[in-house]
Amino acid sequence: MIKQQIVPIVLTIVSVVIIYLALQLDLSPPMIVGDSMQPRAFPIFLMALNLLLTAILAYQIFKTPPKKPEPMNRVTWLSMVLMVLFYGLTVSTDMFIAIAVVMFLLSLAWGERRLLIAAANAVLTPFLIFLLFDNVLRIRFPRGILMNWYYG
Amino acid sequence: MYEALSALGSVVLDPYLLFLIFATTIIGIVIGVLPGLGATTGAALLLPFTLTMDPVHAIAVLATIYVSATFAGSITAILINTPGTSAAAATTFDGFPLAQRGEAGRALGIAVIASTFGGIVSVIVLCFAAPLLARVAYEFRPPEYFALTIFGLSMLASISAGGAVKNLIGGVFGVWLSTIGAERVTAIERFMFGNYELYEGLSFVPVMIGLFAMSELLVQSKMANQAVEYIKMKAVQLPSREDYKKIWKTVLRSSGIGTFIGILPAEGATVASMIGYSEAKRWSKNKEEFGKGSIEGIAGAESANNAATGGAMVPTMVLGIPGSGTTAIILVGLMVHGLRPGPYLFNEQVTAVYQIFGSMFVANVMFLLMGLYAAKVFARISLVPAAILWPIVFALSVIGAYALNSSMLDIWIVLIFGVIGFLARRFGFAVAPIAVGLILGKMVEVNLQNSLKIFSGEWWQIFTQPLAVFFLVLAFLGLCGPQLFRLATRGSFEAKDGKSD
């Protein structure tokens, strides 16, 4: 029962938390707000509406329970873990090193067995995109091991 | 009218713009044939590349991606029974059976001709309908705009994927996202958690890339090692005179249907193609052929989905209300490039507007030529292994998101919204309502605030404005109409049952 209602439960918690956060917002003096509304009013109204819709959703699920979603497979989990790894590598080394490593591991996780092809894709694609953005679009990328070496 | 024609002509005389449309048509077709990468994901990935372009060129690029990727979805729908885009799902019903009978070239020929015709009809309607609607919308004041955005949001209930309630929850969540940042009048910081990069609010582009591209990567990961049945063909075959005789009425009807459905806020090419297909079947003299390789079925679905592209641009350009996920991204493109969507666009930037329409027209002609002469080559691209393709999408997503504001925060937004989008889709929520809600959110709040000021805080005065009431009634009917109709018909059935008893 609770498992079936997991989505409405999560939505309710999120809505209540947002209402709580909205209630912590400063009140603006009436001379600034005038005839309009306080900054907290609109988000609170939205979340109240969301709670109402969530109640309808919970009732719909109660009346006709939806099909249980298939368990997430290994590749999806790995892809998500690689996103976290991307964050760690970007902060600790360099954005382009992080992209290359994650691309390479992503290829392997998705079933690519030709290591050379996966490696070539992981190195060449970010390099070509970098060339385009750096030379044509004049974008400066965040500093890291590679960018410090490139920008000097 | 003279302005329109001269602006349309200027597209043909601008070699750089023609080159851009040509190159983008190729990219659009490639994106369209790659399963999972549709027009929306393609436009989201390409938006950062348009940053240094002239506004007209940038929007022309995005609009070209929209029309060419919508068409290209049919290539894989016919050859490997996998629609490249959701809008081509109805094309698989008859396209693949016809290809299995050894007539893949004929099926593709019908798809190309029907798509081009639908696309061109919708651009012509766009050229005439948009300025007329702009003239009406020019008179809108905040109460009317507020009611209109509520109508636009209410239409989210009928977006193809997800249920009505789930879509509305997504839309409300999207509107809430638009409240992040400093409030416009009082500058009070909302939901920023001390991060001053969020002062101006959530940047649209990384949210779109996350919701559409990154979440699609996670969705596709469960199909990483799937094998596909690929049908070989010799060449694309132009329809014969008999074929034309058989499909011309269907093409005309579906082009009209597609354009009309495209104009409705939040309805897109997918709904258009389904209705185009079912109407083709309803009016056909050969109903028994449907599902077994009917060329009318292919023509009905394809002319409708491409006609929806021009139709969807009408509310996007004139009212600033996106008609689909892809037009939401085009709308973001307009804003990023300093073109203010809405009726003023037709006064302030009339030449630019018609150049964009002209570009869509040229894009339709370009994909006709490429569809006829290079579909076979493009079809082979669909066989690129997912293990190579999706890492490239990952790289494009993170670098593209960073490029807009040179902000690391935007990369984290892509990743976070990728996971949010994936989880939402996993539990049956569509992501397009979140995107549309985010875009319309500011409009809703600002116009409500301005309406309250106009009416000295008396919100119910909104209901004294006839046009506002009209839109609110439409919104109410859109939301509650089906339920009321069901209740009413149930009542009449019960009465009938009672009489018979």
XYZ file of C-alpha atoms in Angstrom, chain B residues 23-479:
457
model
C 23.963 22.189 -42.523
C 21.292 22.208 -39.834
C 18.932 20.159 -41.993
C 21.633 17.473 -42.179
C 22.170 17.666 -38.406
C 18.400 17.629 -37.841
C 17.932 14.527 -39.984
C 20.844 12.798 -38.221
C 19.288 13.691 -34.847
C 15.881 12.530 -36.055
C 17.078 9.120 -37.236
C 18.952 8.365 -34.020
C 16.436 6.633 -31.743
C 15.983 8.585 -28.516
C 17.419 11.815 -29.910
C 14.383 13.788 -31.056
C 13.832 17.372 -32.152
C 13.571 18.551 -28.533
C 16.825 16.974 -27.386
C 18.515 18.129 -30.597
C 17.355 21.717 -30.163
C 18.426 21.686 -26.486
C 21.894 20.416 -27.427
C 22.296 22.890 -30.295
C 21.065 25.987 -28.465
C 24.483 26.765 -26.904
C 26.095 26.608 -30.368
C 23.865 29.461 -31.542
C 25.064 31.875 -28.852
C 27.386 33.896 -31.087
C 25.003 33.923 -34.045
C 22.791 36.724 -35.249
C 19.306 36.257 -33.620
C 17.583 35.433 -36.938
C 20.248 32.872 -37.835
C 20.073 31.334 -34.370
C 16.298 30.897 -34.403
C 16.431 29.697 -38.018
C 18.866 26.977 -36.892
C 16.547 25.865 -34.073
C 13.449 25.972 -36.300
C 15.280 23.951 -38.985
C 16.221 21.320 -36.404
C 12.545 21.208 -35.417
C 11.172 20.568 -38.917
C 13.937 18.294 -40.202
C 14.147 16.090 -37.076
C 10.344 15.767 -37.016
C 10.461 14.462 -40.592
C 13.521 12.252 -40.067
C 11.835 10.256 -37.317
C 9.925 8.557 -40.118
C 13.087 7.085 -41.702
C 13.796 4.777 -38.741
C 10.067 4.278 -38.165
C 9.856 2.753 -41.650
C 13.201 0.940 -41.806
C 13.708 -0.410 -38.275
C 10.216 -0.094 -36.755
C 11.621 2.351 -34.174
C 10.323 5.904 -34.433
C 13.305 8.293 -34.288
C 10.954 10.769 -32.614
C 7.681 10.203 -30.745
C 5.915 12.156 -33.516
C 6.739 9.341 -35.941
C 5.190 6.608 -33.790
C 2.045 6.508 -35.959
C 4.243 6.102 -39.066
C 5.441 2.701 -37.813
C 1.862 1.324 -38.013
C 1.975 1.179 -41.804
C 5.518 2.238 -42.717
C 7.242 -0.837 -41.347
C 4.726 -3.388 -42.744
C 5.118 -1.762 -46.187
C 8.918 -1.932 -45.834
C 8.679 -5.604 -44.819
C 6.831 -6.224 -48.101
C 9.933 -4.943 -49.914
C 8.553 -1.461 -50.583
C 10.683 0.560 -48.154
C 11.640 3.042 -50.890
C 7.995 3.692 -51.734
C 7.096 4.125 -48.049
C 9.891 6.652 -47.591
C 8.903 8.488 -50.772
C 5.337 8.897 -49.489
C 6.646 10.030 -46.086
C 8.955 12.650 -47.634
C 6.295 14.121 -49.937
C 3.588 14.151 -47.252
C 5.931 15.691 -44.667
C 7.056 18.426 -47.056
C 3.512 19.285 -48.078
C 2.333 19.378 -44.446
C 5.298 21.501 -43.441
C 4.834 24.017 -46.270
C 1.084 24.350 -45.680
C 1.719 25.081 -42.008
C 4.371 27.719 -42.796
C 1.907 29.451 -45.153
C -0.762 29.373 -42.408
C 1.853 30.663 -39.964
C 2.628 33.626 -42.254
C -1.059 34.627 -42.381
C -2.362 33.576 -38.953
C 0.487 34.883 -36.804
C 0.147 38.590 -37.721
C -3.652 38.398 -37.389
C -3.397 36.825 -33.950
C -0.688 39.347 -33.029
C -3.084 42.181 -33.896
C -5.640 40.731 -31.457
C -3.027 39.951 -28.804
C -1.680 43.516 -29.060
C -4.745 44.647 -27.106
C -4.122 42.180 -24.241
C -3.476 43.681 -20.807
C -2.143 41.853 -17.701
C -5.529 40.263 -16.766
C -5.919 38.820 -20.274
C -2.305 37.617 -20.311
C -2.752 36.059 -16.876
C -5.864 34.202 -18.061
C -4.116 33.181 -21.279
C -1.153 31.668 -19.422
C -3.576 29.811 -17.142
C -5.245 28.477 -20.303
C -1.811 27.461 -21.667
C -0.980 25.666 -18.410
C -4.371 23.954 -18.317
C -3.672 22.538 -21.786
C -0.707 20.680 -20.254
C -3.302 18.263 -18.893
C -3.775 16.934 -22.403
C -0.107 16.541 -23.391
C 0.335 13.102 -24.935
C 2.492 11.359 -22.331
C 1.521 10.968 -18.651
C -1.958 11.420 -17.208
C -3.788 14.744 -16.866
C -3.160 15.027 -13.111
C 0.498 14.052 -13.428
C 1.005 16.603 -16.214
C -0.603 19.326 -14.118
C 1.607 18.430 -11.138
C 4.621 18.685 -13.469
C 3.376 22.054 -14.744
C 2.876 23.422 -11.207
C 6.344 22.168 -10.231
C 7.741 23.985 -13.301
C 5.953 27.205 -12.305
C 7.408 26.874 -8.792
C 10.895 26.523 -10.302
C 10.357 29.915 -11.922
C 9.971 31.489 -8.455
C 13.569 30.591 -7.534
C 15.692 33.762 -7.358
C 15.035 37.339 -6.350
C 11.380 38.377 -6.504
C 10.856 41.035 -9.174
C 9.194 43.811 -7.136
C 10.624 43.393 -3.639
C 13.985 41.714 -4.480
C 13.372 39.242 -1.645
C 15.426 36.120 -2.285
C 13.381 32.967 -2.710
C 14.740 29.396 -2.465
C 18.301 30.476 -3.336
C 19.956 28.870 -0.280
C 22.633 31.555 -0.314
C 23.693 30.870 -3.893
C 23.898 34.259 -5.619
C 24.260 32.702 -9.060
C 20.540 31.977 -8.710
C 19.687 35.659 -8.126
C 18.263 36.061 -11.651
C 16.479 32.737 -11.370
C 17.169 29.299 -12.829
C 18.736 29.543 -16.261
C 16.383 27.932 -18.783
C 19.007 26.314 -21.025
C 20.651 23.947 -18.491
C 17.232 22.965 -17.152
C 16.086 22.098 -20.694
C 19.297 20.173 -21.465
C 18.939 18.274 -18.195
C 15.249 17.507 -18.580
C 15.399 16.454 -22.223
C 18.939 15.303 -23.109
C 20.408 14.019 -19.843
C 17.214 12.303 -18.699
C 16.925 10.663 -22.132
C 20.465 9.311 -21.666
C 19.358 7.596 -18.464
C 16.134 6.333 -20.087
C 18.091 4.926 -23.040
C 20.577 3.203 -20.728
C 18.083 0.409 -20.115
C 18.075 -0.310 -23.847
C 21.864 -0.218 -24.142
C 22.329 -3.599 -25.782
C 19.094 -3.958 -27.768
C 19.356 -5.405 -31.271
C 17.243 -3.952 -34.108
C 15.838 -5.458 -37.274
C 17.059 -3.331 -40.164
C 15.396 -3.477 -43.577
C 17.568 -2.767 -46.598
C 16.286 -0.704 -49.522
C 17.608 0.245 -52.919
C 16.512 3.887 -53.232
C 13.730 6.229 -52.232
C 10.924 6.040 -54.760
C 8.778 9.030 -55.671
C 5.046 8.267 -55.382
C 3.422 7.148 -58.635
C 0.384 8.891 -60.193
C -1.870 6.226 -58.601
C -0.258 6.864 -55.235
C -0.868 10.591 -55.550
C -4.504 9.940 -56.486
C -4.881 7.784 -53.416
C -3.254 10.110 -50.882
C -3.933 13.710 -51.958
C -7.136 14.077 -49.958
C -5.498 12.506 -46.888
C -2.477 14.798 -47.173
C -4.680 17.902 -47.456
C -6.885 16.848 -44.526
C -3.995 15.862 -42.282
C -2.091 19.060 -43.098
C -5.087 21.063 -41.887
C -5.512 18.890 -38.794
C -1.806 19.047 -37.974
C -1.644 22.828 -38.353
C -4.718 23.338 -36.157
C -3.490 20.954 -33.439
C -0.064 22.569 -33.536
C -1.622 25.985 -32.870
C -3.301 24.735 -29.670
C -1.000 25.505 -26.739
C 0.809 22.444 -25.369
C -0.376 20.134 -28.152
C 2.363 18.927 -30.430
C 3.370 16.817 -33.388
C 2.770 13.507 -31.587
C -0.908 14.208 -30.945
C -1.230 15.628 -34.480
C 0.211 12.507 -36.119
C -2.045 10.191 -34.104
C -5.153 12.177 -35.020
C -3.950 12.564 -38.623
C -3.534 8.795 -38.821
C -6.896 7.951 -37.259
C -8.699 10.481 -39.487
C -6.963 9.026 -42.549
C -8.301 5.622 -41.534
C -11.797 6.957 -40.802
C -12.140 8.586 -44.233
C -10.382 5.865 -46.209
C -12.162 3.558 -48.646
C -9.531 0.904 -47.904
C -9.738 0.633 -44.128
C -8.671 -3.022 -44.220
C -5.209 -1.986 -45.518
C -4.441 0.029 -42.383
C -1.861 -1.623 -40.165
C -0.710 -3.775 -43.096
C 1.160 -1.147 -45.117
C -1.373 1.488 -46.180
C 0.191 4.467 -47.950
C -2.731 6.610 -46.754
C -1.744 5.767 -43.165
C 1.836 6.904 -43.761
C 0.689 10.080 -45.547
C -1.884 10.896 -42.837
C 0.587 10.599 -39.967
C 3.511 12.292 -41.711
C 1.696 15.307 -43.169
C 0.037 15.938 -39.780
C 3.211 15.778 -37.693
C 5.134 18.137 -39.947
C 2.156 20.478 -40.270
C 2.144 20.735 -36.473
C 5.615 22.321 -36.537
C 4.407 25.518 -38.241
C 1.214 25.534 -36.196
C 3.128 25.240 -32.910
C 5.193 28.308 -33.849
C 2.039 30.494 -33.863
C 1.408 30.600 -30.059
C 5.160 30.512 -29.436
C 5.943 33.628 -31.463
C 2.693 35.562 -31.017
C 1.795 34.860 -27.399
C 5.037 33.589 -25.918
C 3.273 30.318 -25.047
C 5.144 27.245 -26.306
C 3.144 24.616 -28.141
C 5.524 21.720 -27.382
C 8.846 20.793 -25.778
C 10.776 21.869 -28.876
C 8.974 25.196 -29.196
C 9.711 25.736 -25.481
C 13.390 25.580 -26.412
C 12.856 27.851 -29.432
C 11.142 30.288 -27.061
C 14.176 30.159 -24.768
C 16.311 30.794 -27.867
C 14.250 33.881 -28.696
C 14.727 35.217 -25.161
C 18.455 34.393 -25.015
C 18.947 36.314 -28.271
C 17.018 39.345 -27.068
C 13.894 38.827 -29.205
C 10.885 39.399 -26.947
C 8.247 36.808 -27.879
C 4.737 38.210 -28.070
C 2.689 40.519 -30.265
C 5.306 43.294 -30.011
C 7.670 41.073 -31.959
C 5.466 41.610 -35.011
C 5.821 45.387 -34.664
C 9.392 45.720 -33.531
C 11.077 42.899 -35.478
C 8.764 42.205 -38.397
C 11.603 41.492 -40.853
C 13.270 39.094 -38.428
C 9.972 37.277 -37.855
C 9.368 36.726 -41.570
C 12.971 35.672 -42.111
C 12.426 32.982 -39.471
C 9.226 31.872 -41.240
C 11.093 31.924 -44.563
C 13.833 29.780 -43.077
C 11.247 27.202 -42.038
C 9.918 27.182 -45.608
C 13.417 26.665 -47.047
C 14.117 23.953 -44.436
C 11.070 22.042 -45.671
C 12.374 22.167 -49.239
C 15.870 21.136 -48.093
C 14.669 18.043 -46.266
C 12.568 17.131 -49.296
C 15.740 16.986 -51.398
C 17.785 15.236 -48.733
C 14.968 12.835 -47.926
C 14.677 11.845 -51.575
C 18.360 11.530 -52.363
C 20.117 10.697 -49.112
C 17.614 8.869 -46.886
C 19.496 5.624 -47.453
C 22.717 7.141 -46.096
C 20.938 8.741 -43.145
C 19.237 5.448 -42.321
C 22.642 3.831 -41.790
C 23.470 6.459 -39.142
C 20.745 4.988 -36.966
C 22.989 1.951 -36.562
C 25.638 3.935 -34.621
C 26.094 1.973 -31.380
C 24.377 3.528 -28.374
C 27.601 2.999 -26.403
C 29.328 5.549 -28.665
C 26.420 7.921 -29.289
C 25.236 8.613 -25.721
C 28.666 9.457 -24.280
C 28.842 12.106 -27.041
C 25.434 13.423 -25.918
C 26.831 13.567 -22.366
C 29.824 15.658 -23.481
C 27.664 17.996 -25.595
C 25.227 18.443 -22.706
C 27.738 19.457 -20.047
C 29.905 21.634 -22.296
C 26.853 23.245 -23.912
C 25.312 24.033 -20.537
C 28.553 25.603 -19.312
C 28.931 27.713 -22.458
C 25.879 29.899 -21.890
C 26.930 31.649 -18.659
C 30.403 30.155 -18.102
C 29.006 28.862 -14.829
C 29.798 25.555 -13.150
C 26.416 25.781 -11.448
C 24.747 25.257 -14.830
C 26.538 21.906 -15.209
C 25.244 20.748 -11.833
C 21.760 21.929 -12.849
C 22.001 19.731 -15.964
C 22.934 16.696 -13.883
C 20.312 17.341 -11.191
C 17.518 17.917 -13.708
C 18.700 14.899 -15.699
C 18.049 12.716 -12.651
C 14.787 14.549 -11.801
C 13.591 14.118 -15.406
C 14.546 10.437 -15.413
C 12.761 9.710 -12.119
C 9.718 11.683 -13.284
C 9.527 9.657 -16.512
C 10.072 6.429 -14.615
C 6.934 7.129 -12.580
C 4.842 8.136 -15.590
C 5.320 11.934 -15.539
C 6.164 13.740 -18.791
C 9.011 16.287 -18.615
C 7.566 18.751 -21.151
C 5.034 20.164 -18.591
C 7.913 20.993 -16.212
C 9.698 22.871 -19.029
C 6.557 24.703 -20.150
C 5.669 25.530 -16.530
C 9.131 26.990 -15.956
C 8.801 29.224 -19.014
C 5.234 30.338 -18.295
C 5.787 30.683 -14.538
C 7.246 34.186 -14.639
C 4.449 35.315 -16.997
C 1.780 33.976 -14.632
C 3.206 35.651 -11.529
C 4.093 38.989 -13.159
C 0.702 39.319 -14.864
C -1.128 38.357 -11.679
C 0.843 41.004 -9.747
C 0.143 43.627 -12.405
C -3.551 42.687 -12.524
C -3.767 43.069 -8.749
C -2.214 46.518 -9.030
C -4.651 47.537 -11.770
C -7.627 46.363 -9.683
C -6.291 47.730 -6.365
C -5.811 44.234 -4.953
C -9.333 43.058 -5.834
C -8.435 39.839 -7.672
C -12.037 38.972 -8.530
C -12.107 41.975 -10.872
C -10.185 39.750 -13.320
C -13.544 38.038 -13.910
C -15.023 41.325 -15.122
C -12.764 41.299 -18.197
C -14.569 39.480 -21.044
C -11.466 38.125 -22.795
C -9.930 36.990 -19.517
C -13.176 35.217 -18.649
C -13.175 33.614 -22.117
C -9.694 32.128 -21.563
C -10.516 31.051 -18.009
C -13.691 29.323 -19.188
C -11.651 27.570 -21.889
C -9.153 26.487 -19.233
C -11.972 25.214 -17.018
C -13.540 23.303 -19.904
C -10.144 21.895 -20.880
C -9.619 20.617 -17.342
